[in-house]
Amino acid sequence: HVQLVESGGGSVQAGGSLRLSCTASGFESCTYDMSWYRQALGKEREFVSKIKNDGTTSYTEAVEGRFTISQNNAKNTSFLQMNSLKPDDTAMYYCQTDRGRCKFGSEAKNVRWNYWGQGTQVTVS
């Protein structure tokens, strides 16, 4: 079982910045692919950004050039640096992992799963 804990949300004025963090725990022998999603009031949850074990990143077009995703060396924490924030960025932001790379003895294997954090609120006014 993987637990994801987000932090870093808050309220900022348009043009400001926030940095979200998400830490995964549960399987110490694993590193994690990690994604960020967001859900605004009355709207469906949408993909924001993803970072894979190999460092590959992807972003939704709406945040390209403003948001940057990264991981720590242990690859169990992801960071979402959000700059030039707009009121449209207001939402609950959720961390998600859908794959881990885990060591089983001397062998490393990809493991598929689907875990979500509890969310952190970002409000831009």
JSON list of C-alpha atoms in Angstrom, two decimals:
[
{"chain": "A", "resi": 1, "resn": "HIS", "atom": "CA", "xyz": [0.00, 0.00, 0.00]},
{"chain": "A", "resi": 2, "resn": "VAL", "atom": "CA", "xyz": [1.39, 3.39, -1.02]},
{"chain": "A", "resi": 3, "resn": "GLN", "atom": "CA", "xyz": [0.62, 6.58, 0.87]},
{"chain": "A", "resi": 4, "resn": "LEU", "atom": "CA", "xyz": [0.93, 9.97, -0.78]},
{"chain": "A", "resi": 5, "resn": "VAL", "atom": "CA", "xyz": [1.04, 13.16, 1.26]},
{"chain": "A", "resi": 6, "resn": "GLU", "atom": "CA", "xyz": [0.81, 16.54, -0.45]},
{"chain": "A", "resi": 7, "resn": "SER", "atom": "CA", "xyz": [1.75, 19.90, 0.98]},
{"chain": "A", "resi": 8, "resn": "GLY", "atom": "CA", "xyz": [2.47, 23.45, -0.14]},
{"chain": "A", "resi": 9, "resn": "GLY", "atom": "CA", "xyz": [-0.94, 24.69, -1.21]},
{"chain": "A", "resi": 10, "resn": "GLY", "atom": "CA", "xyz": [-2.24, 28.09, -0.24]},
{"chain": "A", "resi": 11, "resn": "SER", "atom": "CA", "xyz": [-3.65, 31.39, -1.43]},
{"chain": "A", "resi": 12, "resn": "VAL", "atom": "CA", "xyz": [-1.68, 33.75, -3.66]},
{"chain": "A", "resi": 13, "resn": "GLN", "atom": "CA", "xyz": [-2.34, 36.69, -5.90]},
{"chain": "A", "resi": 14, "resn": "ALA", "atom": "CA", "xyz": [-2.23, 36.35, -9.66]},
{"chain": "A", "resi": 15, "resn": "GLY", "atom": "CA", "xyz": [1.35, 36.31, -10.88]},
{"chain": "A", "resi": 16, "resn": "GLY", "atom": "CA", "xyz": [2.60, 34.70, -7.69]},
{"chain": "A", "resi": 17, "resn": "SER", "atom": "CA", "xyz": [4.24, 31.33, -7.11]},
{"chain": "A", "resi": 18, "resn": "LEU", "atom": "CA", "xyz": [3.69, 28.23, -5.04]},
{"chain": "A", "resi": 19, "resn": "ARG", "atom": "CA", "xyz": [5.62, 24.98, -4.68]},
{"chain": "A", "resi": 20, "resn": "LEU", "atom": "CA", "xyz": [3.74, 21.78, -4.05]},
{"chain": "A", "resi": 21, "resn": "SER", "atom": "CA", "xyz": [5.35, 18.65, -2.64]},
{"chain": "A", "resi": 22, "resn": "CYS", "atom": "CA", "xyz": [4.20, 15.06, -2.63]},
{"chain": "A", "resi": 23, "resn": "THR", "atom": "CA", "xyz": [5.96, 12.34, -0.67]},
{"chain": "A", "resi": 24, "resn": "ALA", "atom": "CA", "xyz": [5.32, 8.65, -1.28]},
{"chain": "A", "resi": 25, "resn": "SER", "atom": "CA", "xyz": [5.82, 5.99, 1.34]},
{"chain": "A", "resi": 26, "resn": "GLY", "atom": "CA", "xyz": [4.98, 2.35, 1.78]},
{"chain": "A", "resi": 27, "resn": "PHE", "atom": "CA", "xyz": [7.54, 0.47, -0.28]},
{"chain": "A", "resi": 28, "resn": "GLU", "atom": "CA", "xyz": [11.07, 1.51, 0.57]},
{"chain": "A", "resi": 29, "resn": "SER", "atom": "CA", "xyz": [12.55, -0.60, -2.22]},
{"chain": "A", "resi": 30, "resn": "CYS", "atom": "CA", "xyz": [10.62, 1.31, -4.87]},
{"chain": "A", "resi": 31, "resn": "THR", "atom": "CA", "xyz": [10.95, 4.55, -6.77]},
{"chain": "A", "resi": 32, "resn": "TYR", "atom": "CA", "xyz": [7.86, 6.19, -8.12]},
{"chain": "A", "resi": 33, "resn": "ASP", "atom": "CA", "xyz": [6.43, 7.69, -11.30]},
{"chain": "A", "resi": 34, "resn": "MET", "atom": "CA", "xyz": [4.43, 10.64, -9.99]},
{"chain": "A", "resi": 35, "resn": "SER", "atom": "CA", "xyz": [1.75, 12.87, -11.46]},
{"chain": "A", "resi": 36, "resn": "TRP", "atom": "CA", "xyz": [-0.22, 15.93, -10.48]},
{"chain": "A", "resi": 37, "resn": "TYR", "atom": "CA", "xyz": [-3.88, 16.40, -11.26]},
{"chain": "A", "resi": 38, "resn": "ARG", "atom": "CA", "xyz": [-6.23, 19.22, -10.33]},
{"chain": "A", "resi": 39, "resn": "GLN", "atom": "CA", "xyz": [-9.94, 19.64, -9.92]},
{"chain": "A", "resi": 40, "resn": "ALA", "atom": "CA", "xyz": [-11.65, 23.00, -9.89]},
{"chain": "A", "resi": 41, "resn": "LEU", "atom": "CA", "xyz": [-15.04, 23.44, -8.29]},
{"chain": "A", "resi": 42, "resn": "GLY", "atom": "CA", "xyz": [-17.73, 22.03, -10.56]},
{"chain": "A", "resi": 43, "resn": "LYS", "atom": "CA", "xyz": [-15.25, 20.64, -13.07]},
{"chain": "A", "resi": 44, "resn": "GLU", "atom": "CA", "xyz": [-13.73, 17.25, -13.78]},
{"chain": "A", "resi": 45, "resn": "ARG", "atom": "CA", "xyz": [-10.31, 16.30, -12.52]},
{"chain": "A", "resi": 46, "resn": "GLU", "atom": "CA", "xyz": [-7.64, 17.05, -15.13]},
{"chain": "A", "resi": 47, "resn": "PHE", "atom": "CA", "xyz": [-4.03, 16.05, -15.70]},
{"chain": "A", "resi": 48, "resn": "VAL", "atom": "CA", "xyz": [-1.41, 18.70, -14.94]},
{"chain": "A", "resi": 49, "resn": "SER", "atom": "CA", "xyz": [2.04, 17.13, -15.06]},
{"chain": "A", "resi": 50, "resn": "LYS", "atom": "CA", "xyz": [3.97, 13.87, -14.72]},
{"chain": "A", "resi": 51, "resn": "ILE", "atom": "CA", "xyz": [7.52, 12.80, -14.00]},
{"chain": "A", "resi": 52, "resn": "LYS", "atom": "CA", "xyz": [8.70, 9.26, -14.60]},
{"chain": "A", "resi": 53, "resn": "ASN", "atom": "CA", "xyz": [11.52, 7.32, -12.97]},
{"chain": "A", "resi": 54, "resn": "ASP", "atom": "CA", "xyz": [13.79, 8.08, -15.90]},
{"chain": "A", "resi": 55, "resn": "GLY", "atom": "CA", "xyz": [13.22, 11.82, -15.49]},
{"chain": "A", "resi": 56, "resn": "THR", "atom": "CA", "xyz": [10.87, 12.19, -18.43]},
{"chain": "A", "resi": 57, "resn": "THR", "atom": "CA", "xyz": [8.36, 14.97, -17.82]},
{"chain": "A", "resi": 58, "resn": "SER", "atom": "CA", "xyz": [5.10, 16.01, -19.43]},
{"chain": "A", "resi": 59, "resn": "TYR", "atom": "CA", "xyz": [2.68, 18.89, -18.94]},
{"chain": "A", "resi": 60, "resn": "THR", "atom": "CA", "xyz": [-0.77, 19.90, -19.97]},
{"chain": "A", "resi": 61, "resn": "GLU", "atom": "CA", "xyz": [-0.67, 22.77, -22.43]},
{"chain": "A", "resi": 62, "resn": "ALA", "atom": "CA", "xyz": [-2.30, 25.19, -19.99]},
{"chain": "A", "resi": 63, "resn": "VAL", "atom": "CA", "xyz": [0.70, 25.09, -17.63]},
{"chain": "A", "resi": 64, "resn": "GLU", "atom": "CA", "xyz": [3.60, 24.69, -20.10]},
{"chain": "A", "resi": 65, "resn": "GLY", "atom": "CA", "xyz": [6.31, 27.21, -19.40]},
{"chain": "A", "resi": 66, "resn": "ARG", "atom": "CA", "xyz": [4.85, 28.17, -16.01]},
{"chain": "A", "resi": 67, "resn": "PHE", "atom": "CA", "xyz": [4.97, 24.93, -14.00]},
{"chain": "A", "resi": 68, "resn": "THR", "atom": "CA", "xyz": [7.99, 22.71, -13.47]},
{"chain": "A", "resi": 69, "resn": "ILE", "atom": "CA", "xyz": [7.88, 19.19, -12.05]},
{"chain": "A", "resi": 70, "resn": "SER", "atom": "CA", "xyz": [10.90, 17.56, -10.43]},
{"chain": "A", "resi": 71, "resn": "GLN", "atom": "CA", "xyz": [11.85, 14.73, -8.07]},
{"chain": "A", "resi": 72, "resn": "ASN", "atom": "CA", "xyz": [14.30, 14.27, -5.25]},
{"chain": "A", "resi": 73, "resn": "ASN", "atom": "CA", "xyz": [17.25, 11.89, -5.64]},
{"chain": "A", "resi": 74, "resn": "ALA", "atom": "CA", "xyz": [15.41, 9.10, -3.85]},
{"chain": "A", "resi": 75, "resn": "LYS", "atom": "CA", "xyz": [12.57, 9.49, -6.35]},
{"chain": "A", "resi": 76, "resn": "ASN", "atom": "CA", "xyz": [9.95, 9.26, -3.65]},
{"chain": "A", "resi": 77, "resn": "THR", "atom": "CA", "xyz": [9.06, 12.95, -3.54]},
{"chain": "A", "resi": 78, "resn": "SER", "atom": "CA", "xyz": [7.88, 15.12, -6.39]},
{"chain": "A", "resi": 79, "resn": "PHE", "atom": "CA", "xyz": [7.74, 18.88, -6.49]},
{"chain": "A", "resi": 80, "resn": "LEU", "atom": "CA", "xyz": [5.52, 21.08, -8.62]},
{"chain": "A", "resi": 81, "resn": "GLN", "atom": "CA", "xyz": [6.89, 24.60, -8.91]},
{"chain": "A", "resi": 82, "resn": "MET", "atom": "CA", "xyz": [4.07, 26.84, -10.07]},
{"chain": "A", "resi": 83, "resn": "ASN", "atom": "CA", "xyz": [4.97, 30.30, -11.33]},
{"chain": "A", "resi": 84, "resn": "SER", "atom": "CA", "xyz": [2.95, 33.08, -12.95]},
{"chain": "A", "resi": 85, "resn": "LEU", "atom": "CA", "xyz": [-0.18, 31.69, -11.36]},
{"chain": "A", "resi": 86, "resn": "LYS", "atom": "CA", "xyz": [-3.55, 32.66, -12.78]},
{"chain": "A", "resi": 87, "resn": "PRO", "atom": "CA", "xyz": [-7.04, 32.57, -11.28]},
{"chain": "A", "resi": 88, "resn": "ASP", "atom": "CA", "xyz": [-7.77, 29.65, -13.65]},
{"chain": "A", "resi": 89, "resn": "ASP", "atom": "CA", "xyz": [-5.18, 27.63, -11.74]},
{"chain": "A", "resi": 90, "resn": "THR", "atom": "CA", "xyz": [-7.42, 27.67, -8.68]},
{"chain": "A", "resi": 91, "resn": "ALA", "atom": "CA", "xyz": [-8.22, 24.05, -7.81]},
{"chain": "A", "resi": 92, "resn": "MET", "atom": "CA", "xyz": [-7.59, 21.18, -5.48]},
{"chain": "A", "resi": 93, "resn": "TYR", "atom": "CA", "xyz": [-4.30, 19.62, -6.55]},
{"chain": "A", "resi": 94, "resn": "TYR", "atom": "CA", "xyz": [-3.85, 15.88, -6.20]},
{"chain": "A", "resi": 95, "resn": "CYS", "atom": "CA", "xyz": [-0.73, 13.76, -6.36]},
{"chain": "A", "resi": 96, "resn": "GLN", "atom": "CA", "xyz": [-0.98, 10.36, -8.01]},
{"chain": "A", "resi": 97, "resn": "THR", "atom": "CA", "xyz": [1.34, 7.44, -8.69]},
{"chain": "A", "resi": 98, "resn": "ASP", "atom": "CA", "xyz": [0.56, 4.75, -11.26]},
{"chain": "A", "resi": 99, "resn": "ARG", "atom": "CA", "xyz": [3.86, 2.89, -11.38]},
{"chain": "A", "resi": 100, "resn": "GLY", "atom": "CA", "xyz": [6.84, 2.06, -9.28]},
{"chain": "A", "resi": 101, "resn": "ARG", "atom": "CA", "xyz": [10.21, 0.53, -10.04]},
{"chain": "A", "resi": 102, "resn": "CYS", "atom": "CA", "xyz": [10.87, -1.91, -7.26]},
{"chain": "A", "resi": 103, "resn": "LYS", "atom": "CA", "xyz": [13.78, -4.09, -6.26]},
{"chain": "A", "resi": 104, "resn": "PHE", "atom": "CA", "xyz": [13.10, -7.77, -5.68]},
{"chain": "A", "resi": 105, "resn": "GLY", "atom": "CA", "xyz": [16.41, -9.16, -4.51]},
{"chain": "A", "resi": 106, "resn": "SER", "atom": "CA", "xyz": [18.92, -8.35, -7.24]},
{"chain": "A", "resi": 107, "resn": "GLU", "atom": "CA", "xyz": [16.23, -7.68, -9.82]},
{"chain": "A", "resi": 108, "resn": "ALA", "atom": "CA", "xyz": [14.31, -4.46, -10.51]},
{"chain": "A", "resi": 109, "resn": "LYS", "atom": "CA", "xyz": [10.81, -4.57, -11.96]},
{"chain": "A", "resi": 110, "resn": "ASN", "atom": "CA", "xyz": [8.09, -2.09, -12.86]},
{"chain": "A", "resi": 111, "resn": "VAL", "atom": "CA", "xyz": [4.95, -2.49, -10.79]},
{"chain": "A", "resi": 112, "resn": "ARG", "atom": "CA", "xyz": [1.62, -0.96, -11.78]},
{"chain": "A", "resi": 113, "resn": "TRP", "atom": "CA", "xyz": [-0.70, 0.53, -9.16]},
{"chain": "A", "resi": 114, "resn": "ASN", "atom": "CA", "xyz": [-2.95, 3.52, -8.68]},
{"chain": "A", "resi": 115, "resn": "TYR", "atom": "CA", "xyz": [-2.74, 5.64, -5.54]},
{"chain": "A", "resi": 116, "resn": "TRP", "atom": "CA", "xyz": [-3.89, 9.17, -4.81]},
{"chain": "A", "resi": 117, "resn": "GLY", "atom": "CA", "xyz": [-3.12, 11.74, -2.16]},
{"chain": "A", "resi": 118, "resn": "GLN", "atom": "CA", "xyz": [-5.72, 13.67, -0.22]},
{"chain": "A", "resi": 119, "resn": "GLY", "atom": "CA", "xyz": [-5.21, 16.90, -2.14]},
{"chain": "A", "resi": 120, "resn": "THR", "atom": "CA", "xyz": [-3.98, 20.39, -1.37]},
{"chain": "A", "resi": 121, "resn": "GLN", "atom": "CA", "xyz": [-5.92, 23.54, -2.20]},
{"chain": "A", "resi": 122, "resn": "VAL", "atom": "CA", "xyz": [-4.46, 26.24, -4.43]},
{"chain": "A", "resi": 123, "resn": "THR", "atom": "CA", "xyz": [-6.36, 29.52, -4.65]},
{"chain": "A", "resi": 124, "resn": "VAL", "atom": "CA", "xyz": [-5.28, 32.33, -6.97]},
{"chain": "A", "resi": 125, "resn": "SER", "atom": "CA", "xyz": [-7.05, 35.66, -6.79]}
]
